[in-house]
mmCIF file of C-alpha atoms in Angstrom:
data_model
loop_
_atom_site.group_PDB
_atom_site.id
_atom_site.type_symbol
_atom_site.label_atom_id
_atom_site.label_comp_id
_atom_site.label_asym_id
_atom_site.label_seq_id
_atom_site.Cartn_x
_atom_site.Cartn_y
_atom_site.Cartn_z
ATOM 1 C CA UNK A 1 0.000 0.000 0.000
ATOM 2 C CA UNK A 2 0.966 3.522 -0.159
ATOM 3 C CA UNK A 3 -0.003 5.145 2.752
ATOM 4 C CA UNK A 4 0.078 8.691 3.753
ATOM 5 C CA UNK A 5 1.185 10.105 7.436
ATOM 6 C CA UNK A 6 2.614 12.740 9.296
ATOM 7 C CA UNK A 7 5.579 12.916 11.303
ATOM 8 C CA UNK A 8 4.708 13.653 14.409
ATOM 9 C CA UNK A 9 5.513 11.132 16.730
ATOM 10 C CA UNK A 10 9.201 9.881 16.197
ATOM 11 C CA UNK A 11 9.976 6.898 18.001
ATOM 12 C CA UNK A 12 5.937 5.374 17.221
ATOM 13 C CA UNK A 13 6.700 6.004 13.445
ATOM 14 C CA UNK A 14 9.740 4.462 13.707
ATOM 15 C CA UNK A 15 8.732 1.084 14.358
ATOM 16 C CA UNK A 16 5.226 1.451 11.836
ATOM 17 C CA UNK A 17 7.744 2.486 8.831
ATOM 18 C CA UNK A 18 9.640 -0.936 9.315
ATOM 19 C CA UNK A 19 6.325 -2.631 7.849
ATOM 20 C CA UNK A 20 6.083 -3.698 3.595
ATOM 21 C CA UNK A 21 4.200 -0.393 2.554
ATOM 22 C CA UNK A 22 4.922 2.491 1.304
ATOM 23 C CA UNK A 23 5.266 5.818 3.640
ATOM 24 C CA UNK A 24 4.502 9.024 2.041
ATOM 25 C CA UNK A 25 5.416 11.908 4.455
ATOM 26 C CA UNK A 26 4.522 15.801 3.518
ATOM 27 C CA UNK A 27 7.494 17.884 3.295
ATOM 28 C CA UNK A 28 7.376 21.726 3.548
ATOM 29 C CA UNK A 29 10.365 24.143 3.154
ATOM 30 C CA UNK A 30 10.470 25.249 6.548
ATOM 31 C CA UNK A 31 9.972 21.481 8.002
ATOM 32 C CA UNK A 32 7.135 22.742 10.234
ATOM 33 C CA UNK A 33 4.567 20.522 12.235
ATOM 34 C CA UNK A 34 2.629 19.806 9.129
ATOM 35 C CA UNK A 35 6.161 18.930 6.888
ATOM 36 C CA UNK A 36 8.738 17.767 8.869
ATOM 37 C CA UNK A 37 9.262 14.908 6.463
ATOM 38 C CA UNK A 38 11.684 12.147 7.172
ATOM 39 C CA UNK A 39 13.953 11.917 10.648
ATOM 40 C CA UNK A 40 17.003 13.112 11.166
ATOM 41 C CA UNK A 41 17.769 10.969 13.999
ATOM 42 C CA UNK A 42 15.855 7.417 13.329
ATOM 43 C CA UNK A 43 17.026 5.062 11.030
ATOM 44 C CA UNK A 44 14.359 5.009 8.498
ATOM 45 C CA UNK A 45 13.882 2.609 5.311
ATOM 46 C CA UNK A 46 13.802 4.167 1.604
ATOM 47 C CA UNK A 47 10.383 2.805 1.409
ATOM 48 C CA UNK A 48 9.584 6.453 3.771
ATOM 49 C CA UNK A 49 9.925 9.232 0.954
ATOM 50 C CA UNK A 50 9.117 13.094 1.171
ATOM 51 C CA UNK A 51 6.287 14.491 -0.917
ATOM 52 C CA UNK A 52 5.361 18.001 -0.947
ATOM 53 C CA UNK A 53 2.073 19.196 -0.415
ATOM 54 C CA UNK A 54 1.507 20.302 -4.037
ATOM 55 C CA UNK A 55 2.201 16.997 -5.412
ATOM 56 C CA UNK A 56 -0.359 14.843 -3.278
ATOM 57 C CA UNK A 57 -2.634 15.751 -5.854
ATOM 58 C CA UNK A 58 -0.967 13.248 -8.149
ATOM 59 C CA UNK A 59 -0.036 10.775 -5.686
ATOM 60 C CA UNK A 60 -1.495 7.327 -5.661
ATOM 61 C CA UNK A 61 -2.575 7.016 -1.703
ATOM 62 C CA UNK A 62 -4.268 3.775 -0.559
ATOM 63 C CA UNK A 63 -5.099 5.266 2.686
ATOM 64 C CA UNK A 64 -4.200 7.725 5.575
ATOM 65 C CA UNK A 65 -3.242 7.484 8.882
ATOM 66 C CA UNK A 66 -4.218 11.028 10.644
ATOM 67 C CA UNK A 67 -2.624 11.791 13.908
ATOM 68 C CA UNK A 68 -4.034 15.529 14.870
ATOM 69 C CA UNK A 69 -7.835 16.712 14.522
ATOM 70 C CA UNK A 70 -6.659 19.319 11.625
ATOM 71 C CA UNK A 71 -5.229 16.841 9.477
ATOM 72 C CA UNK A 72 -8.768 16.011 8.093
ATOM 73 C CA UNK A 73 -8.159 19.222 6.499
ATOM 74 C CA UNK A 74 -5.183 19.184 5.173
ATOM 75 C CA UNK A 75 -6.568 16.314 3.903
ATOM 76 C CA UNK A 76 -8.885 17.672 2.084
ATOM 77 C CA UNK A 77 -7.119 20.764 0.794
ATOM 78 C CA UNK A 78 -3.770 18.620 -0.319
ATOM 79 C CA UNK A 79 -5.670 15.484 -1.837
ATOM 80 C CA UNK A 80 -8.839 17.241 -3.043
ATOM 81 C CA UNK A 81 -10.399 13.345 -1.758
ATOM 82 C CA UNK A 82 -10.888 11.217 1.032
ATOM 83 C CA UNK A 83 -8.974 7.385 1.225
ATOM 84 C CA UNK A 84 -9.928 5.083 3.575
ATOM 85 C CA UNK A 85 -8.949 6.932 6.670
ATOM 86 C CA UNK A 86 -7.193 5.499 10.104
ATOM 87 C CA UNK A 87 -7.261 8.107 13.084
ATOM 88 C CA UNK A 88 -4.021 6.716 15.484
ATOM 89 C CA UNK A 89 -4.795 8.440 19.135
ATOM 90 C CA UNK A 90 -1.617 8.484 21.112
ATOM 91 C CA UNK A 91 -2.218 10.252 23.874
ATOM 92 C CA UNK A 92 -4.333 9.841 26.916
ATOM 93 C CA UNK A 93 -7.298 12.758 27.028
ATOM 94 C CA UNK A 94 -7.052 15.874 28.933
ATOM 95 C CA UNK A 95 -10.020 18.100 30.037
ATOM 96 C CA UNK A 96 -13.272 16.677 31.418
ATOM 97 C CA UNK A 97 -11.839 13.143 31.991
ATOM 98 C CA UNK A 98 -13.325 10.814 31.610
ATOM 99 C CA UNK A 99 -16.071 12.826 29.774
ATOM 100 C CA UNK A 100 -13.305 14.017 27.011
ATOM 101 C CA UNK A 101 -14.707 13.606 23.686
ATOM 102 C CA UNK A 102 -12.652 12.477 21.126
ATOM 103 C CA UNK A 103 -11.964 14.350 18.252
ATOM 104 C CA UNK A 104 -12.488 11.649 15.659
ATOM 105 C CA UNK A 105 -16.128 11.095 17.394
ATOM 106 C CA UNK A 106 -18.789 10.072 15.070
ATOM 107 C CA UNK A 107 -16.503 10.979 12.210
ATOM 108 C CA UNK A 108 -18.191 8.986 9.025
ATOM 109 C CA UNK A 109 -15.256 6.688 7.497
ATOM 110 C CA UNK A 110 -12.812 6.597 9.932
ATOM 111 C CA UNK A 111 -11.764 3.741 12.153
ATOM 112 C CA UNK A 112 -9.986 4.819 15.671
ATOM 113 C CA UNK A 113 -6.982 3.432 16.820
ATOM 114 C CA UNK A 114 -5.430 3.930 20.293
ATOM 115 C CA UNK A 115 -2.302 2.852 21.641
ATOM 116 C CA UNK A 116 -3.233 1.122 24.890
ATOM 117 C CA UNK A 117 -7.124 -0.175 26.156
ATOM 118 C CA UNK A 118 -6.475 2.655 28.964
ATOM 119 C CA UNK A 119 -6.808 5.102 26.610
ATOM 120 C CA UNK A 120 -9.864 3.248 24.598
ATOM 121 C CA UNK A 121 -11.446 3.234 27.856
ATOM 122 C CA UNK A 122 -11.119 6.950 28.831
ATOM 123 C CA UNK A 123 -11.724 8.753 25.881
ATOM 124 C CA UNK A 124 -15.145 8.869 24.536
ATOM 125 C CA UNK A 125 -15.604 7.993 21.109
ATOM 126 C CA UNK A 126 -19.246 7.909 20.132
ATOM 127 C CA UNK A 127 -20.020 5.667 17.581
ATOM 128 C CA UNK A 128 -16.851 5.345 15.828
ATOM 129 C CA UNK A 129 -15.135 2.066 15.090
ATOM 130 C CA UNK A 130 -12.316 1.973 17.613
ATOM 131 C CA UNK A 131 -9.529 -0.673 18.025
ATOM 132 C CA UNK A 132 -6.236 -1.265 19.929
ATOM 133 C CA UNK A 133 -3.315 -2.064 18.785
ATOM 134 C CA UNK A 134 -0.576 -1.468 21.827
ATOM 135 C CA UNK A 135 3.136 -0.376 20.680
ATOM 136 C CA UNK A 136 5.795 -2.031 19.396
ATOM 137 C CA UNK A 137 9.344 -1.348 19.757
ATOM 138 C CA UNK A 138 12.441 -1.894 17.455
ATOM 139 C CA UNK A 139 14.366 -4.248 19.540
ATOM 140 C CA UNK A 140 17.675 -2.136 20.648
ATOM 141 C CA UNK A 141 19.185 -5.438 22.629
ATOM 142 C CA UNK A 142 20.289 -6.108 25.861
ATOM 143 C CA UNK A 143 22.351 -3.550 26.835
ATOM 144 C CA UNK A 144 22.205 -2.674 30.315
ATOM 145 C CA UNK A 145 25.310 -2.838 32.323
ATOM 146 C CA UNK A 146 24.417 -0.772 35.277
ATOM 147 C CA UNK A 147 27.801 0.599 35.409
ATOM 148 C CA UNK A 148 26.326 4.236 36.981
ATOM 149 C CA UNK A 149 25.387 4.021 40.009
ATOM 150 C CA UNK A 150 22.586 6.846 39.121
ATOM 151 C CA UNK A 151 18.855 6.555 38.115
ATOM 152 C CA UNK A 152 17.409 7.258 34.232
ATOM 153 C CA UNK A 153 14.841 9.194 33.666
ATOM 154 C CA UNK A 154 13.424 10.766 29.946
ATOM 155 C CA UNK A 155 11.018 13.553 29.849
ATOM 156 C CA UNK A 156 10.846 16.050 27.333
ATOM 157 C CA UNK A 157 10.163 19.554 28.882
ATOM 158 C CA UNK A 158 9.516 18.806 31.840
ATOM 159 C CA UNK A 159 9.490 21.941 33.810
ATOM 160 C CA UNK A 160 6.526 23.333 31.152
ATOM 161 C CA UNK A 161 4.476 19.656 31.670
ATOM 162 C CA UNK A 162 5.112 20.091 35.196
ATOM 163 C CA UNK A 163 2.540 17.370 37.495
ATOM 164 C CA UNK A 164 1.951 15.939 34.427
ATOM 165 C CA UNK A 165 5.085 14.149 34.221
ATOM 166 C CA UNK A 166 5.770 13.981 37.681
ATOM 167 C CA UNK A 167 8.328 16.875 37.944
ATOM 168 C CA UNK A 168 7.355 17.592 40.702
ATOM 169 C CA UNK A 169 8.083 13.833 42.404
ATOM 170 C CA UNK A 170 12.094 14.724 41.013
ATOM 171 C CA UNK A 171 13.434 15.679 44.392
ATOM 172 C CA UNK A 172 11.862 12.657 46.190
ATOM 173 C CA UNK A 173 13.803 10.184 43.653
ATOM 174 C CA UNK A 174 16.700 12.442 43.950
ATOM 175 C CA UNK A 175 16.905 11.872 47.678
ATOM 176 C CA UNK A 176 17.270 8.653 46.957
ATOM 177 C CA UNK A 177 19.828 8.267 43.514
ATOM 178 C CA UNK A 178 21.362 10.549 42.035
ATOM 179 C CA UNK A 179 19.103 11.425 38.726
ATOM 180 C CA UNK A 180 20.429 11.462 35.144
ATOM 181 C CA UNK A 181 17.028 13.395 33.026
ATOM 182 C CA UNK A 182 17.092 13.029 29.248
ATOM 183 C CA UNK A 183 15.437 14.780 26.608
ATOM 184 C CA UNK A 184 14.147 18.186 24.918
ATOM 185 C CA UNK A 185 14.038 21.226 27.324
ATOM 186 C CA UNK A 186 16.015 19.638 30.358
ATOM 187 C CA UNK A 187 18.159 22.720 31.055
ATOM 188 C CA UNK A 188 18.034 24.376 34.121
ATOM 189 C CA UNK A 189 15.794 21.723 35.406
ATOM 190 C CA UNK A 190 17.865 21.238 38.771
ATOM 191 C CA UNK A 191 17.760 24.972 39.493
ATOM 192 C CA UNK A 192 14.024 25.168 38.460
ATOM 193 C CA UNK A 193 13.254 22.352 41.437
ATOM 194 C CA UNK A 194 15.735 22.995 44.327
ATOM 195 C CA UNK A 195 18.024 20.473 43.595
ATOM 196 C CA UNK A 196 21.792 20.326 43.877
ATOM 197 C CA UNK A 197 23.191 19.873 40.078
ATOM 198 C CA UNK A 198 25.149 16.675 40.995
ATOM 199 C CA UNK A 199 21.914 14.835 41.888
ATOM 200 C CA UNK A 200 19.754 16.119 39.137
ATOM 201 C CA UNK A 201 22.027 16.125 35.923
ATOM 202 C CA UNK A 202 20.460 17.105 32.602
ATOM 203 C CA UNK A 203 21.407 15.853 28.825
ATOM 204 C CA UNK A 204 19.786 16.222 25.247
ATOM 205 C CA UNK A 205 21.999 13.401 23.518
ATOM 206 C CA UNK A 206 20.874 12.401 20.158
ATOM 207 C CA UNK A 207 18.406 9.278 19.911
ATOM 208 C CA UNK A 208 21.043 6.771 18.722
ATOM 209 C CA UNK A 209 22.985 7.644 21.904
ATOM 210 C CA UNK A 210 19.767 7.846 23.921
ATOM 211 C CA UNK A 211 19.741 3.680 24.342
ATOM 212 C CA UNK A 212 23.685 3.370 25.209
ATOM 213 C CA UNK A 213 23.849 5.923 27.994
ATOM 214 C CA UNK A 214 20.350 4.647 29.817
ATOM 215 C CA UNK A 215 21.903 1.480 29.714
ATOM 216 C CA UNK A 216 24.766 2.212 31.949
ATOM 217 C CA UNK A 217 22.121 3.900 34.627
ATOM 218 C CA UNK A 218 21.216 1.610 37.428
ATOM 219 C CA UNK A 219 17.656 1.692 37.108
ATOM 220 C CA UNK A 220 14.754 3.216 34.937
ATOM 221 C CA UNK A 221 12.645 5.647 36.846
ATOM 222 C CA UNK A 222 9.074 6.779 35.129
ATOM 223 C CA UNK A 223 7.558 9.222 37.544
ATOM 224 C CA UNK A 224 4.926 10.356 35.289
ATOM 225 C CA UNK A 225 1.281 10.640 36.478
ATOM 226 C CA UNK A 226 -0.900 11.224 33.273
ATOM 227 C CA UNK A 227 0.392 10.159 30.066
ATOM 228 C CA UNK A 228 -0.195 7.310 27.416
ATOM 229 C CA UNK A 229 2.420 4.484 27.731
ATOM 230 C CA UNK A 230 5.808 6.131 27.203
ATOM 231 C CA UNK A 231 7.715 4.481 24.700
ATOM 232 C CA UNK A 232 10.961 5.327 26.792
ATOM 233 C CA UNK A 233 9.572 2.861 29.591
ATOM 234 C CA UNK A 234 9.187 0.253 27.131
ATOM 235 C CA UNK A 235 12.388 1.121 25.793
ATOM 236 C CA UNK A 236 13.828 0.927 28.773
ATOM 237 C CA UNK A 237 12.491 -2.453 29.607
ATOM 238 C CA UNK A 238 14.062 -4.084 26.291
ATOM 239 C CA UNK A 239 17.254 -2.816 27.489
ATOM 240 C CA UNK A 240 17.304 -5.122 30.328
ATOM 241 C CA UNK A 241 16.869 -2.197 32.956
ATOM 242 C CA UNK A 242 14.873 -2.438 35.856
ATOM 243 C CA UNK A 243 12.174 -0.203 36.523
ATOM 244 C CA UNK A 244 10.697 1.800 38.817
ATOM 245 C CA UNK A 245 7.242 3.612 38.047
ATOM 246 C CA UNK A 246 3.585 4.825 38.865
ATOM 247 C CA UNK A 247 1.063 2.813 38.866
ATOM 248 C CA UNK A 248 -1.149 5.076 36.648
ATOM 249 C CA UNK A 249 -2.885 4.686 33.134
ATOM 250 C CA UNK A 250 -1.662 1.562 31.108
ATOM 251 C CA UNK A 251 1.597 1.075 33.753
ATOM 252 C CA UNK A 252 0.718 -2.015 35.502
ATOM 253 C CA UNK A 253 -0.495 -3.992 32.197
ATOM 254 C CA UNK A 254 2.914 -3.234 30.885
ATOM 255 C CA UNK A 255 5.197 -4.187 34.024
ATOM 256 C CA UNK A 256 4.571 -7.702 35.562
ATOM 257 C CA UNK A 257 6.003 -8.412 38.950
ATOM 258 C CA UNK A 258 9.379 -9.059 38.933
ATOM 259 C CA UNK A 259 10.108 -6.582 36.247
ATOM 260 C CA UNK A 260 10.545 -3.568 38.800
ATOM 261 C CA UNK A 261 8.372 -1.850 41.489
ATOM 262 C CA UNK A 262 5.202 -0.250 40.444
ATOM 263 C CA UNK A 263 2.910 1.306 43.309
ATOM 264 C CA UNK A 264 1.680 4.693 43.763
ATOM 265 C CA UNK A 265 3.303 5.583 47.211
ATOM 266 C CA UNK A 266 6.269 7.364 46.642
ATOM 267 C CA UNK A 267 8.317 5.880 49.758
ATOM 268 C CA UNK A 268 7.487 2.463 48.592
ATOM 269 C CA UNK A 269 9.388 3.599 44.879
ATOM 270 C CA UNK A 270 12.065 5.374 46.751
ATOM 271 C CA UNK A 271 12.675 2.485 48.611
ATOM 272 C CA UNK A 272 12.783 0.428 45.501
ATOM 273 C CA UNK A 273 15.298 2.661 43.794
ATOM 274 C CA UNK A 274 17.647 2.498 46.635
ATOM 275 C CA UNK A 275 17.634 -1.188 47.108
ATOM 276 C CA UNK A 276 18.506 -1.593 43.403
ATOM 277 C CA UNK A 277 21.437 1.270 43.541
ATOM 278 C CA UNK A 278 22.601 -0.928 46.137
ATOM 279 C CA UNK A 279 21.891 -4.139 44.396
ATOM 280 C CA UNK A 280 23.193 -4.611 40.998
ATOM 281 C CA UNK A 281 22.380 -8.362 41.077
ATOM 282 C CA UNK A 282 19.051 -7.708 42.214
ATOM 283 C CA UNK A 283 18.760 -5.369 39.107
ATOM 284 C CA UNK A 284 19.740 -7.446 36.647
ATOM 285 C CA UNK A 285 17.632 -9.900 37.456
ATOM 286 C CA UNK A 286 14.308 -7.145 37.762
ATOM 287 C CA UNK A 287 15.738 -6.196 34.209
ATOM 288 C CA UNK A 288 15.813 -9.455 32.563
ATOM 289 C CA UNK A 289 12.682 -9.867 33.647
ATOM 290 C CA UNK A 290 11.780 -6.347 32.397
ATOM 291 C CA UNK A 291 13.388 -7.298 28.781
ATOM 292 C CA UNK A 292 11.592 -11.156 28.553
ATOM 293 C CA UNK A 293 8.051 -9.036 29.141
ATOM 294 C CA UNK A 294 8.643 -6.357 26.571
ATOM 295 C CA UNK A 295 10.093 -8.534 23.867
ATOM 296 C CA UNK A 296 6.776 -10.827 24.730
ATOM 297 C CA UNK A 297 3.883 -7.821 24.525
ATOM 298 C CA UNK A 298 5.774 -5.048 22.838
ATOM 299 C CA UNK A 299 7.605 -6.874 20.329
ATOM 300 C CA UNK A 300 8.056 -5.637 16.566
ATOM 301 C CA UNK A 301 6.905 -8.594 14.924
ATOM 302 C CA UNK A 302 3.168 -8.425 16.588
ATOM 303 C CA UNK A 303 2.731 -4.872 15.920
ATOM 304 C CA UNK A 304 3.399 -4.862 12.436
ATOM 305 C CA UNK A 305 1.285 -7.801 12.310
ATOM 306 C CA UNK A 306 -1.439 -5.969 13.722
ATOM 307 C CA UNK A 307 -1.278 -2.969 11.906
ATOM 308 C CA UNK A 308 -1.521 -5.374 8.864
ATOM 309 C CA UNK A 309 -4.561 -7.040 9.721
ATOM 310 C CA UNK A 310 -6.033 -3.267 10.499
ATOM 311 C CA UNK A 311 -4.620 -1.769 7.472
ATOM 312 C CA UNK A 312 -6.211 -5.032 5.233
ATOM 313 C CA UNK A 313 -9.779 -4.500 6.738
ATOM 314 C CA UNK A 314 -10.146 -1.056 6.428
ATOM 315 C CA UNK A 315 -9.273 -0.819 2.758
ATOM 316 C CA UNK A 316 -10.580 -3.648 2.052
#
């Protein structure tokens, strides 16, 4: 097939472009939200290729995934028609949980995908056909040495998402390991909370980097309250790492006993993070359990088979 999407979601488009179709991504001059085109930092097949808005037209497009509630428009402005359309949700809802309607409500022709049956469940979405089909992850191997003794955590911008992403919850796990945050909008982080550089550092390295230096951390914290699944966790988990999380939204389906410590008490996590700082045979064990669970779930192989079965149906 020749399908049409956005980039908007990196590391999710990552492992959807490994499948047999082809990807047709808008491209605009400036690279904006609506025409970023390929990545710059994921390897990507040649079966992803950059079209330009003005030439979508002409395109042959078997159907499109839409990502954001304006991209019915551009839809309709670019391609002047409507293919089957696939509406992939990857976020939890915000507002009047769990009264949030969902933008793709009632919208004739399109099918509704989320990422994880905790997000199905809290988003309302009328009548329209709605699936799951949970992520899948492009296997980076078992890498985690545990080296550091210092907890991982990835957030982008987390002093703007604040409570969100459990921010806040930073100097409570930094009381207890030193803290190692990566992603976009880090800096200053430390300062911004109260907390002495050393045990809240802050890096932006480049995603094939990302994998190696989480790796050598200890353990995986994921202090985030309301989110969908973060791909980092599951990341995480294939490294090997142990993990150390919330118990909120789609958390406990995705880490099974053994795999870490999931509970919503923070002194019960803290707890957890020092007794693996202080055990690195404890945590390799936790993280080979982490790794057998995500390769099991989260693997490549069943999403792409999923997304085939979907993708078969709807333009069927």
């Amino acid at each position: 097939m020749r399908i049409l999407i956005w980039h908007v979601h990196g590391s999710w488009t990552t492992a959807f472009v490994q499948g047999p179709h082809t990807c047709l991504l808008p491209v605009t001059p400036d690279r904006g939200p609506d025409g970023l085109g390929r990545a710059r930092t994921w390897d990507w097949p040649e079966s992803v290729i950059e079209v330009p808005p003005e030439r979508l037209r002409d395109e042959e497009i078997d159907l499109v995934v839409l990502q954001r509630p304006h991209e019915i428009d551009l839809v309709d402005r670019w391609l002047g028609r409507r293919p089957p359309l696939v509406y992939l949700e990857h976020n939890a809802p915000h507002g009047d949980v769990p009264d949030t309607r969902h933008p793709a409500a009632d919208l004739p022709g399109v099918t509704l995908v989320h990422v994880t049956h905790f997000n199905r469940l809290m988003w309302d979405a009328g009548h329209t056909e709605t699936t799951v089909i949970e992520h899948g992850i492009v296997d980076p191997g078992p890498r985690w040495t545990g080296e550091l003794g210092r907890a991982a955590v990835v957030v982008n911008e987390p002093v703007r998402r604040g409570r969100t992403t459990g921010t806040d919850l930073l100097p409570e796990f930094a009381r207890a390991a030193p803290l190692d945050v990566f992603g976009m909008g880090t800096e200053g982080l430390a300062e911004h909370l109260g907390i002495h550089p050393d045990r809240c550092r802050t890096q932006d390295v480049p995603q094939h980097d990302l994998h190696t230096e989480l790796a050598r951390r200890r353990v995986y914290v994921h202090p985030v309250r309301w989110t969908s699944l973060g791909l980092s966790l599951l990341e995480a988990m294939h490294l090997g790492m142990p993990v150390v999380a919330l118990a909120t939204t789609e958390v406990t389906e995705a880490v099974p006993p053994g795999a870490g410590v999931v509970s919503n008490r923070i002194d019960v996590l803290t707890d957890a993070v020092r007794d693996f700082l202080a055990d690195p045979h404890r945590a390799r064990a936790a993280g080979e359990k982490a790794r057998a669970a995500a390769l099991a779930r989260y693997g490549l192989s069943r999403f792409l088979t999923d997304w085939e079965r979907l993708l078969k149906e709807v333009t069927r």
